[in-house]
Amino acid sequence: MAFNSIGIIGLGLIGGSFARAFCDRGLCVYGLDECASTLAEAAGADIFSALTDDMDQLLALKPELIYICVPVEATKSVLKTLAEKGVKTPVTDGASTKSTVCALAHGLGLNFCGGHPIAGREVSGFSSSTDGLFDGAVHVLTPVADGFPTDDLKALHEVIGMRVTVMTADRHDLVFGAISHLPHVTAFSLVEAVNKACPEAFSYTGGGFKDFTRIAASNPRMWTDIFLDNDKTVIELIDTYIDFLKTWREDITAKDEKKIYKRIEDASSIRRSIK
Amino acid sequence: MAFNSIGIIGLGLIGGSFARAFCDRGLCVYGLDECASTLAEAAGADIFSALTDDMDQLLALKPELIYICVPVEATKSVLKTLAEKGVKTPVTDGASTKSTVCALAHGLGLNFCGGHPIAGREVSGFSSSTDGLFDGAVHVLTPVADGFPTDDLKALHEVIGMRVTVMTADRHDLVFGAISHLPHVTAFSLVEAVNKACPEAFSYTGGGFKDFTRIAASNPRMWTDIFLDNDKTVIELIDTYIDFLKTWREDITAKDEKKIYKRIEDASSIRRSIK
């Protein structure tokens, strides 16, 4: 089977951008959002075959795929609602953490496959959505249900220019804990530490500091959910990170020039090797 | 007095870029470098009125300003040499830390004013130098000697498009410890922590992680010197930073949703306020 019609739940930056990209490829897109002003904006965009704030109305349209595009905690509520309504349609999501979402969907017996589009901006809302947000980006799939048409879901994302990769939900949460969740904690902490140690220093920030802390200007709702959902992995990563900081403290205290030089050389070489 | 001729010691990215910018403004520029291939490259650039690898030859040209453009430890050696030779000419430098350099110059009785151009790239060497590197950038001056013509040094940098600000050397090292040295330690540690926890995660890095760790691809010689020279301030800042990381660990462990949300909101708001 292929997905000819898609019901998107949540019309923010991610849901709106998927809707635009799918519509561009000629697919029939339905949209659901709780917010009246978002629905009004979405209506103006001339993308959706139907728009509603009511789940029963969306389900009555019989979309061939249900795509949940809301933050992690809200995603879990939607999964419970879909299970209560006995939905058998394939369901996927775009939330940033996968282990608890996939475990819940599995426990509820939904025909589910987790997903995470590795794209985003520091802006949010339907008004920021674009049809090219996912072009060239990676989409991670974390399969759950045996009968789920994973190949079709893969093809759906490839057709909008994404590079699809499949991994377990736990692996996903470690990988993105390391390269996304931990960096956010470090950026928030850095802004807090500078603000405490020398707030006037912010007047002298150049491009380096601004690049480095850009991710600190993130959406609080989304990131609170991520930290609480991937808590165990994030805590382990913070511990590993603090251990390395402590050894920097030790090496600088000991004025261990050779070791400091070697560590910078190694870190620099790893960083340069990132494509 | 104004500076009609400038003797630049060290023709790397910084010294070479100053030479190009000063030459563009019609000033007479002399260059000294220990490295024969750098001197050959510099000769080909048609900027310098004279080039040498010998300090006595440079001093015999009687430049009205001596501009030291080498890493911190090498800067200290040059200061000692200049003092031994009884140099009375105004001397300035472009090294990234100022407290120990200024204290040394003061102790040696040199006619010195510290300086730090807030510009740089992740490349180095004369071949990477450009006449526009400092255009629009901040130049920090940290005065030492009472008789030094600070206003002339200010004017010299303004004429090449820099915005000059004056502060004490200790203040400089705290400000740049906070917004430059600490972020480098955190970036090196982040690369090390990810490399330990989940090296394959580097394959999934998007723009955010790359921006965040760009400064980890830094020059080991320069950064070893900076950490060793500004050691006490850097250690204090690492401690403050670790304290904040630990409270993140606590808040996530306690699943303190309200506090986490508030901290993200506050850090995000501070970051957004940076111009």
mmCIF file of N, CA and C in Angstrom, chain A residues 165 167 171 175 178-179 182-183 185-195 197-198 200-202 204-205 209-214 216-218 220-221 223-224 227-228 231 235 237 239 241 244-245 248-249 252-253 255 257 260-261 263-264 267-268 270-272 274-275, chain B residues 165 167 171 175 178-179 182-183 186-195 197-198 200-202 204-205 209-214 216-218 220-221 223-224 227-228 231 235 237 239 241 244-245 248-249 252-253 255 257 260-261 263-264 267-268 270-272 274-275:
data_model
loop_
_atom_site.group_PDB
_atom_site.id
_atom_site.type_symbol
_atom_site.label_atom_id
_atom_site.label_comp_id
_atom_site.label_asym_id
_atom_site.label_seq_id
_atom_site.Cartn_x
_atom_site.Cartn_y
_atom_site.Cartn_z
ATOM 1 N N THR A 165 16.672 6.775 7.692
ATOM 2 C CA THR A 165 17.503 5.782 8.365
ATOM 3 C C THR A 165 16.660 5.131 9.462
ATOM 4 N N MET A 167 16.453 2.825 13.018
ATOM 5 C CA MET A 167 17.182 2.332 14.196
ATOM 6 C C MET A 167 16.177 2.049 15.307
ATOM 7 N N ARG A 171 18.277 3.292 20.711
ATOM 8 C CA ARG A 171 19.470 3.783 20.025
ATOM 9 C C ARG A 171 19.265 5.249 19.625
ATOM 10 N N VAL A 175 21.692 8.352 20.611
ATOM 11 C CA VAL A 175 22.352 9.147 19.560
ATOM 12 C C VAL A 175 21.951 10.620 19.673
ATOM 13 N N ALA A 178 23.061 12.413 22.752
ATOM 14 C CA ALA A 178 24.463 12.841 22.668
ATOM 15 C C ALA A 178 24.643 14.090 21.806
ATOM 16 N N ILE A 179 24.007 14.128 20.629
ATOM 17 C CA ILE A 179 24.321 15.238 19.724
ATOM 18 C C ILE A 179 23.260 16.332 19.702
ATOM 19 N N LEU A 182 22.130 16.711 25.017
ATOM 20 C CA LEU A 182 23.263 17.164 25.836
ATOM 21 C C LEU A 182 23.756 18.553 25.400
ATOM 22 N N PRO A 183 23.980 18.786 24.092
ATOM 23 C CA PRO A 183 24.384 20.142 23.694
ATOM 24 C C PRO A 183 23.421 21.235 24.154
ATOM 25 N N VAL A 185 21.597 21.176 26.965
ATOM 26 C CA VAL A 185 21.888 21.393 28.393
ATOM 27 C C VAL A 185 23.158 22.224 28.538
ATOM 28 N N THR A 186 24.170 21.912 27.738
ATOM 29 C CA THR A 186 25.440 22.633 27.869
ATOM 30 C C THR A 186 25.272 24.091 27.435
ATOM 31 N N ALA A 187 24.458 24.348 26.430
ATOM 32 C CA ALA A 187 24.246 25.732 25.980
ATOM 33 C C ALA A 187 23.448 26.532 27.010
ATOM 34 N N PHE A 188 22.401 25.910 27.572
ATOM 35 C CA PHE A 188 21.630 26.602 28.611
ATOM 36 C C PHE A 188 22.547 26.916 29.812
ATOM 37 N N SER A 189 23.338 25.923 30.218
ATOM 38 C CA SER A 189 24.223 26.106 31.375
ATOM 39 C C SER A 189 25.275 27.177 31.096
ATOM 40 N N LEU A 190 25.760 27.225 29.870
ATOM 41 C CA LEU A 190 26.782 28.215 29.522
ATOM 42 C C LEU A 190 26.215 29.632 29.634
ATOM 43 N N VAL A 191 25.016 29.819 29.102
ATOM 44 C CA VAL A 191 24.370 31.129 29.206
ATOM 45 C C VAL A 191 24.161 31.485 30.678
ATOM 46 N N GLU A 192 23.730 30.509 31.483
ATOM 47 C CA GLU A 192 23.519 30.749 32.914
ATOM 48 C C GLU A 192 24.834 31.092 33.621
ATOM 49 N N ALA A 193 25.908 30.354 33.287
ATOM 50 C CA ALA A 193 27.196 30.565 33.969
ATOM 51 C C ALA A 193 27.779 31.937 33.617
ATOM 52 N N VAL A 194 27.719 32.307 32.349
ATOM 53 C CA VAL A 194 28.242 33.620 31.937
ATOM 54 C C VAL A 194 27.402 34.717 32.587
ATOM 55 N N ASN A 195 26.100 34.510 32.618
ATOM 56 C CA ASN A 195 25.201 35.493 33.218
ATOM 57 C C ASN A 195 25.499 35.686 34.707
ATOM 58 N N ALA A 197 28.669 34.833 36.199
ATOM 59 C CA ALA A 197 30.067 35.217 36.422
ATOM 60 C C ALA A 197 30.363 36.633 35.936
ATOM 61 N N CYS A 198 29.750 37.036 34.822
ATOM 62 C CA CYS A 198 30.126 38.311 34.210
ATOM 63 C C CYS A 198 29.095 38.725 33.156
ATOM 64 N N GLU A 200 28.100 41.455 31.929
ATOM 65 C CA GLU A 200 28.465 42.459 30.931
ATOM 66 C C GLU A 200 29.249 41.835 29.767
ATOM 67 N N ALA A 201 29.763 40.615 29.978
ATOM 68 C CA ALA A 201 30.519 39.947 28.916
ATOM 69 C C ALA A 201 29.668 39.736 27.669
ATOM 70 N N PHE A 202 28.337 39.647 27.856
ATOM 71 C CA PHE A 202 27.459 39.445 26.695
ATOM 72 C C PHE A 202 27.606 40.571 25.665
ATOM 73 N N TYR A 204 30.273 41.700 24.555
ATOM 74 C CA TYR A 204 31.470 41.505 23.736
ATOM 75 C C TYR A 204 31.422 40.222 22.905
ATOM 76 N N THR A 205 30.262 39.588 22.862
ATOM 77 C CA THR A 205 30.181 38.305 22.157
ATOM 78 C C THR A 205 30.334 38.494 20.660
ATOM 79 N N PHE A 209 30.687 32.898 19.912
ATOM 80 C CA PHE A 209 29.783 32.689 21.041
ATOM 81 C C PHE A 209 28.338 32.608 20.564
ATOM 82 N N LYS A 210 28.015 33.426 19.580
ATOM 83 C CA LYS A 210 26.627 33.425 19.089
ATOM 84 C C LYS A 210 26.272 32.100 18.420
ATOM 85 N N ASP A 211 27.195 31.586 17.581
ATOM 86 C CA ASP A 211 26.986 30.264 16.983
ATOM 87 C C ASP A 211 26.822 29.226 18.085
ATOM 88 N N PHE A 212 27.729 29.347 19.069
ATOM 89 C CA PHE A 212 27.823 28.322 20.105
ATOM 90 C C PHE A 212 26.559 28.246 20.946
ATOM 91 N N THR A 213 25.908 29.380 21.141
ATOM 92 C CA THR A 213 24.745 29.387 22.038
ATOM 93 C C THR A 213 23.423 29.574 21.288
ATOM 94 N N ARG A 214 23.481 29.510 19.943
ATOM 95 C CA ARG A 214 22.243 29.690 19.165
ATOM 96 C C ARG A 214 21.158 28.736 19.658
ATOM 97 N N ALA A 216 20.585 27.716 22.477
ATOM 98 C CA ALA A 216 20.006 28.069 23.788
ATOM 99 C C ALA A 216 18.707 28.854 23.615
ATOM 100 N N ALA A 217 18.486 29.401 22.419
ATOM 101 C CA ALA A 217 17.256 30.166 22.167
ATOM 102 C C ALA A 217 16.157 29.230 21.685
ATOM 103 N N SER A 218 15.889 28.175 22.454
ATOM 104 C CA SER A 218 14.972 27.135 22.001
ATOM 105 C C SER A 218 13.626 27.224 22.687
ATOM 106 N N PRO A 220 10.780 26.436 25.053
ATOM 107 C CA PRO A 220 10.767 25.828 26.398
ATOM 108 C C PRO A 220 9.842 24.609 26.510
ATOM 109 N N ARG A 221 8.664 24.650 25.843
ATOM 110 C CA ARG A 221 7.732 23.514 25.946
ATOM 111 C C ARG A 221 8.352 22.255 25.369
ATOM 112 N N TRP A 223 11.515 21.556 24.781
ATOM 113 C CA TRP A 223 12.731 21.066 25.429
ATOM 114 C C TRP A 223 12.488 20.563 26.844
ATOM 115 N N THR A 224 11.497 21.103 27.536
ATOM 116 C CA THR A 224 11.128 20.539 28.837
ATOM 117 C C THR A 224 10.679 19.095 28.641
ATOM 118 N N PHE A 227 13.740 16.757 27.847
ATOM 119 C CA PHE A 227 14.576 16.423 29.012
ATOM 120 C C PHE A 227 13.856 15.458 29.954
ATOM 121 N N LEU A 228 12.543 15.672 30.138
ATOM 122 C CA LEU A 228 11.799 14.810 31.062
ATOM 123 C C LEU A 228 11.582 13.426 30.465
ATOM 124 N N ASP A 231 15.081 11.393 30.205
ATOM 125 C CA ASP A 231 15.789 11.811 31.426
ATOM 126 C C ASP A 231 16.990 10.938 31.779
ATOM 127 N N ILE A 235 20.762 12.345 31.811
ATOM 128 C CA ILE A 235 21.520 12.404 33.075
ATOM 129 C C ILE A 235 22.861 11.678 32.944
ATOM 130 N N LEU A 237 24.544 11.241 30.237
ATOM 131 C CA LEU A 237 25.402 12.045 29.359
ATOM 132 C C LEU A 237 25.952 13.265 30.101
ATOM 133 N N ASP A 239 26.598 13.360 33.233
ATOM 134 C CA ASP A 239 27.653 12.829 34.109
ATOM 135 C C ASP A 239 28.962 12.618 33.339
ATOM 136 N N TYR A 241 29.856 14.091 30.654
ATOM 137 C CA TYR A 241 30.346 15.415 30.268
ATOM 138 C C TYR A 241 31.040 16.117 31.449
ATOM 139 N N PHE A 244 34.522 14.844 31.987
ATOM 140 C CA PHE A 244 35.537 15.424 31.093
ATOM 141 C C PHE A 244 35.887 16.847 31.522
ATOM 142 N N LEU A 245 34.883 17.634 31.921
ATOM 143 C CA LEU A 245 35.164 18.993 32.390
ATOM 144 C C LEU A 245 36.093 18.981 33.604
ATOM 145 N N TRP A 248 39.568 18.512 32.535
ATOM 146 C CA TRP A 248 40.118 19.774 32.029
ATOM 147 C C TRP A 248 40.575 20.646 33.190
ATOM 148 N N ARG A 249 39.728 20.693 34.213
ATOM 149 C CA ARG A 249 40.073 21.474 35.405
ATOM 150 C C ARG A 249 41.383 20.969 36.005
ATOM 151 N N ILE A 252 44.454 21.749 33.682
ATOM 152 C CA ILE A 252 44.824 23.174 33.707
ATOM 153 C C ILE A 252 45.459 23.515 35.057
ATOM 154 N N THR A 253 44.879 22.980 36.150
ATOM 155 C CA THR A 253 45.449 23.212 37.478
ATOM 156 C C THR A 253 46.893 22.697 37.547
ATOM 157 N N LYS A 255 48.836 22.494 35.156
ATOM 158 C CA LYS A 255 49.587 23.111 34.050
ATOM 159 C C LYS A 255 50.248 22.047 33.169
ATOM 160 N N GLU A 257 50.910 20.981 30.161
ATOM 161 C CA GLU A 257 50.906 21.543 28.812
ATOM 162 C C GLU A 257 50.759 20.490 27.712
ATOM 163 N N ILE A 260 47.208 19.000 27.658
ATOM 164 C CA ILE A 260 46.229 19.974 27.158
ATOM 165 C C ILE A 260 46.354 20.107 25.641
ATOM 166 N N TYR A 261 47.584 20.227 25.168
ATOM 167 C CA TYR A 261 47.835 20.355 23.724
ATOM 168 C C TYR A 261 47.248 19.148 22.977
ATOM 169 N N ARG A 263 44.906 17.041 23.960
ATOM 170 C CA ARG A 263 43.442 16.974 24.033
ATOM 171 C C ARG A 263 42.808 17.930 23.022
ATOM 172 N N ILE A 264 43.374 19.143 22.912
ATOM 173 C CA ILE A 264 42.823 20.101 21.943
ATOM 174 C C ILE A 264 43.014 19.561 20.526
ATOM 175 N N ALA A 267 40.449 16.690 19.987
ATOM 176 C CA ALA A 267 39.063 17.180 19.862
ATOM 177 C C ALA A 267 38.899 17.924 18.534
ATOM 178 N N SER A 268 39.904 18.718 18.206
ATOM 179 C CA SER A 268 39.868 19.481 16.972
ATOM 180 C C SER A 268 39.830 18.547 15.762
ATOM 181 N N ILE A 270 38.710 15.396 15.707
ATOM 182 C CA ILE A 270 37.386 14.746 15.638
ATOM 183 C C ILE A 270 36.377 15.726 15.027
ATOM 184 N N ARG A 271 36.388 16.978 15.519
ATOM 185 C CA ARG A 271 35.429 17.964 15.018
ATOM 186 C C ARG A 271 35.600 18.213 13.522
ATOM 187 N N ARG A 272 36.863 18.300 13.090
ATOM 188 C CA ARG A 272 37.111 18.545 11.668
ATOM 189 C C ARG A 272 36.640 17.387 10.792
ATOM 190 N N ILE A 274 33.913 15.728 11.124
ATOM 191 C CA ILE A 274 32.451 15.699 10.950
ATOM 192 C C ILE A 274 32.105 16.322 9.607
ATOM 193 N N LYS A 275 31.387 15.533 8.801
ATOM 194 C CA LYS A 275 31.037 16.039 7.454
ATOM 195 C C LYS A 275 29.975 17.118 7.518
ATOM 196 N N THR B 165 37.677 49.576 22.501
ATOM 197 C CA THR B 165 37.174 49.690 23.866
ATOM 198 C C THR B 165 38.343 49.476 24.821
ATOM 199 N N MET B 167 39.742 48.603 28.734
ATOM 200 C CA MET B 167 39.414 48.030 30.055
ATOM 201 C C MET B 167 40.703 47.554 30.714
ATOM 202 N N ARG B 171 39.990 42.633 33.936
ATOM 203 C CA ARG B 171 38.609 42.632 33.455
ATOM 204 C C ARG B 171 38.534 41.917 32.106
ATOM 205 N N VAL B 175 36.121 38.781 31.205
ATOM 206 C CA VAL B 175 35.119 38.884 30.129
ATOM 207 C C VAL B 175 35.371 37.820 29.055
ATOM 208 N N ALA B 178 34.923 34.277 30.129
ATOM 209 C CA ALA B 178 33.505 33.875 30.144
ATOM 210 C C ALA B 178 32.960 33.585 28.745
ATOM 211 N N ILE B 179 33.251 34.462 27.775
ATOM 212 C CA ILE B 179 32.584 34.279 26.471
ATOM 213 C C ILE B 179 33.468 33.652 25.405
ATOM 214 N N LEU B 182 35.921 29.767 28.339
ATOM 215 C CA LEU B 182 35.003 28.743 28.856
ATOM 216 C C LEU B 182 34.256 28.018 27.720
ATOM 217 N N PRO B 183 33.672 28.745 26.748
ATOM 218 C CA PRO B 183 33.017 28.030 25.648
ATOM 219 C C PRO B 183 33.946 27.052 24.911
ATOM 220 N N THR B 186 34.102 23.972 27.010
ATOM 221 C CA THR B 186 32.844 23.215 26.924
ATOM 222 C C THR B 186 32.721 22.519 25.564
ATOM 223 N N ALA B 187 33.210 23.152 24.507
ATOM 224 C CA ALA B 187 33.132 22.523 23.181
ATOM 225 C C ALA B 187 34.085 21.327 23.093
ATOM 226 N N PHE B 188 35.302 21.492 23.603
ATOM 227 C CA PHE B 188 36.236 20.355 23.597
ATOM 228 C C PHE B 188 35.648 19.201 24.410
ATOM 229 N N SER B 189 35.103 19.506 25.588
ATOM 230 C CA SER B 189 34.542 18.465 26.459
ATOM 231 C C SER B 189 33.342 17.785 25.814
ATOM 232 N N LEU B 190 32.551 18.569 25.096
ATOM 233 C CA LEU B 190 31.371 17.996 24.445
ATOM 234 C C LEU B 190 31.788 16.996 23.369
ATOM 235 N N VAL B 191 32.773 17.375 22.573
ATOM 236 C CA VAL B 191 33.271 16.453 21.538
ATOM 237 C C VAL B 191 33.821 15.189 22.202
ATOM 238 N N GLU B 192 34.561 15.367 23.306
ATOM 239 C CA GLU B 192 35.114 14.202 24.018
ATOM 240 C C GLU B 192 34.001 13.324 24.593
ATOM 241 N N ALA B 193 32.977 13.945 25.189
ATOM 242 C CA ALA B 193 31.898 13.177 25.831
ATOM 243 C C ALA B 193 31.092 12.391 24.792
ATOM 244 N N VAL B 194 30.758 13.043 23.668
ATOM 245 C CA VAL B 194 30.005 12.343 22.614
ATOM 246 C C VAL B 194 30.858 11.216 22.044
ATOM 247 N N ASN B 195 32.146 11.488 21.870
ATOM 248 C CA ASN B 195 33.049 10.479 21.322
ATOM 249 C C ASN B 195 33.139 9.268 22.249
ATOM 250 N N ALA B 197 30.609 8.440 24.675
ATOM 251 C CA ALA B 197 29.284 7.854 24.934
ATOM 252 C C ALA B 197 28.706 7.177 23.695
ATOM 253 N N CYS B 198 28.951 7.755 22.514
ATOM 254 C CA CYS B 198 28.273 7.244 21.316
ATOM 255 C C CYS B 198 28.938 7.811 20.046
ATOM 256 N N GLU B 200 29.257 6.879 17.072
ATOM 257 C CA GLU B 200 28.520 6.832 15.806
ATOM 258 C C GLU B 200 27.528 7.991 15.683
ATOM 259 N N ALA B 201 27.245 8.649 16.820
ATOM 260 C CA ALA B 201 26.312 9.780 16.790
ATOM 261 C C ALA B 201 26.822 10.897 15.888
ATOM 262 N N PHE B 202 28.149 10.990 15.715
ATOM 263 C CA PHE B 202 28.705 12.047 14.863
ATOM 264 C C PHE B 202 28.158 11.974 13.430
ATOM 265 N N TYR B 204 25.186 11.654 12.614
ATOM 266 C CA TYR B 204 23.839 12.232 12.528
ATOM 267 C C TYR B 204 23.803 13.719 12.877
ATOM 268 N N THR B 205 24.979 14.327 13.004
ATOM 269 C CA THR B 205 25.017 15.727 13.404
ATOM 270 C C THR B 205 24.451 16.631 12.329
ATOM 271 N N PHE B 209 24.532 21.041 15.868
ATOM 272 C CA PHE B 209 25.727 20.495 16.507
ATOM 273 C C PHE B 209 26.994 21.047 15.872
ATOM 274 N N LYS B 210 26.959 21.207 14.568
ATOM 275 C CA LYS B 210 28.150 21.713 13.874
ATOM 276 C C LYS B 210 28.454 23.153 14.273
ATOM 277 N N ASP B 211 27.418 24.004 14.326
ATOM 278 C CA ASP B 211 27.606 25.373 14.809
ATOM 279 C C ASP B 211 28.168 25.345 16.222
ATOM 280 N N PHE B 212 27.555 24.460 17.031
ATOM 281 C CA PHE B 212 27.862 24.448 18.454
ATOM 282 C C PHE B 212 29.302 24.050 18.717
ATOM 283 N N THR B 213 29.853 23.184 17.873
ATOM 284 C CA THR B 213 31.199 22.673 18.143
ATOM 285 C C THR B 213 32.239 23.217 17.172
ATOM 286 N N ARG B 214 31.837 24.206 16.341
ATOM 287 C CA ARG B 214 32.792 24.768 15.370
ATOM 288 C C ARG B 214 34.082 25.214 16.079
ATOM 289 N N ALA B 216 35.477 24.010 18.491
ATOM 290 C CA ALA B 216 36.341 22.908 18.953
ATOM 291 C C ALA B 216 37.453 22.635 17.944
ATOM 292 N N ALA B 217 37.290 23.114 16.706
ATOM 293 C CA ALA B 217 38.308 22.893 15.669
ATOM 294 C C ALA B 217 39.338 24.021 15.723
ATOM 295 N N SER B 218 39.917 24.247 16.907
ATOM 296 C CA SER B 218 40.794 25.398 17.107
ATOM 297 C C SER B 218 42.258 25.007 17.136
ATOM 298 N N PRO B 220 45.703 24.208 18.482
ATOM 299 C CA PRO B 220 46.141 23.689 19.787
ATOM 300 C C PRO B 220 47.194 24.573 20.473
ATOM 301 N N ARG B 221 48.129 25.134 19.699
ATOM 302 C CA ARG B 221 49.181 25.958 20.314
ATOM 303 C C ARG B 221 48.555 27.180 20.997
ATOM 304 N N TRP B 223 45.474 27.743 21.933
ATOM 305 C CA TRP B 223 44.539 27.490 23.036
ATOM 306 C C TRP B 223 45.198 26.882 24.257
ATOM 307 N N THR B 224 46.268 26.109 24.059
ATOM 308 C CA THR B 224 47.034 25.635 25.213
ATOM 309 C C THR B 224 47.576 26.838 25.970
ATOM 310 N N PHE B 227 44.705 28.686 27.921
ATOM 311 C CA PHE B 227 44.254 28.002 29.144
ATOM 312 C C PHE B 227 45.307 28.103 30.249
ATOM 313 N N LEU B 228 46.583 27.966 29.880
ATOM 314 C CA LEU B 228 47.636 28.003 30.892
ATOM 315 C C LEU B 228 47.834 29.423 31.414
ATOM 316 N N ASP B 231 44.650 30.626 33.600
ATOM 317 C CA ASP B 231 44.253 29.399 34.295
ATOM 318 C C ASP B 231 43.299 29.623 35.474
ATOM 319 N N ILE B 235 39.537 28.184 35.509
ATOM 320 C CA ILE B 235 39.149 27.167 36.502
ATOM 321 C C ILE B 235 37.908 27.621 37.289
ATOM 322 N N LEU B 237 35.627 29.654 36.263
ATOM 323 C CA LEU B 237 34.475 29.599 35.351
ATOM 324 C C LEU B 237 34.015 28.159 35.123
ATOM 325 N N ASP B 239 34.225 25.809 37.280
ATOM 326 C CA ASP B 239 33.503 25.447 38.519
ATOM 327 C C ASP B 239 32.069 25.987 38.516
ATOM 328 N N TYR B 241 30.329 26.749 35.958
ATOM 329 C CA TYR B 241 29.611 26.034 34.903
ATOM 330 C C TYR B 241 29.183 24.638 35.375
ATOM 331 N N PHE B 244 26.131 24.751 37.555
ATOM 332 C CA PHE B 244 24.859 24.855 36.816
ATOM 333 C C PHE B 244 24.475 23.508 36.195
ATOM 334 N N LEU B 245 25.457 22.805 35.633
ATOM 335 C CA LEU B 245 25.163 21.486 35.050
ATOM 336 C C LEU B 245 24.599 20.537 36.109
ATOM 337 N N TRP B 248 21.038 21.205 36.681
ATOM 338 C CA TRP B 248 20.230 20.623 35.602
ATOM 339 C C TRP B 248 20.004 19.140 35.876
ATOM 340 N N ARG B 249 21.087 18.471 36.292
ATOM 341 C CA ARG B 249 20.985 17.051 36.614
ATOM 342 C C ARG B 249 19.947 16.831 37.712
ATOM 343 N N ILE B 252 16.301 17.584 36.455
ATOM 344 C CA ILE B 252 15.795 16.522 35.566
ATOM 345 C C ILE B 252 15.502 15.269 36.385
ATOM 346 N N THR B 253 16.407 14.942 37.328
ATOM 347 C CA THR B 253 16.190 13.769 38.192
ATOM 348 C C THR B 253 14.888 13.930 38.985
ATOM 349 N N LYS B 255 12.407 15.542 38.088
ATOM 350 C CA LYS B 255 11.330 15.795 37.105
ATOM 351 C C LYS B 255 10.583 17.094 37.453
ATOM 352 N N GLU B 257 9.262 19.887 36.399
ATOM 353 C CA GLU B 257 8.838 20.432 35.105
ATOM 354 C C GLU B 257 8.810 21.959 35.091
ATOM 355 N N ILE B 260 12.362 23.445 35.160
ATOM 356 C CA ILE B 260 13.056 23.217 33.881
ATOM 357 C C ILE B 260 12.522 24.185 32.830
ATOM 358 N N TYR B 261 11.196 24.292 32.759
ATOM 359 C CA TYR B 261 10.567 25.197 31.781
ATOM 360 C C TYR B 261 11.058 26.627 31.991
ATOM 361 N N ARG B 263 13.809 27.679 33.511
ATOM 362 C CA ARG B 263 15.244 27.840 33.204
ATOM 363 C C ARG B 263 15.471 27.951 31.700
ATOM 364 N N ILE B 264 14.755 27.125 30.925
ATOM 365 C CA ILE B 264 14.907 27.193 29.461
ATOM 366 C C ILE B 264 14.416 28.544 28.960
ATOM 367 N N ALA B 267 17.072 31.235 29.934
ATOM 368 C CA ALA B 267 18.303 31.142 29.141
ATOM 369 C C ALA B 267 18.021 31.572 27.706
ATOM 370 N N SER B 268 16.886 31.136 27.200
ATOM 371 C CA SER B 268 16.488 31.474 25.840
ATOM 372 C C SER B 268 16.311 32.985 25.698
ATOM 373 N N ILE B 270 17.739 35.362 27.566
ATOM 374 C CA ILE B 270 19.061 36.013 27.618
ATOM 375 C C ILE B 270 19.753 35.866 26.261
ATOM 376 N N ARG B 271 19.741 34.653 25.709
ATOM 377 C CA ARG B 271 20.410 34.411 24.429
ATOM 378 C C ARG B 271 19.814 35.274 23.316
ATOM 379 N N ARG B 272 18.473 35.391 23.310
ATOM 380 C CA ARG B 272 17.826 36.186 22.263
ATOM 381 C C ARG B 272 18.176 37.671 22.384
ATOM 382 N N ILE B 274 21.057 38.896 23.050
ATOM 383 C CA ILE B 274 22.412 39.204 22.555
ATOM 384 C C ILE B 274 22.301 39.747 21.140
ATOM 385 N N LYS B 275 22.875 40.940 20.958
ATOM 386 C CA LYS B 275 22.766 41.578 19.634
ATOM 387 C C LYS B 275 23.661 40.882 18.618
#
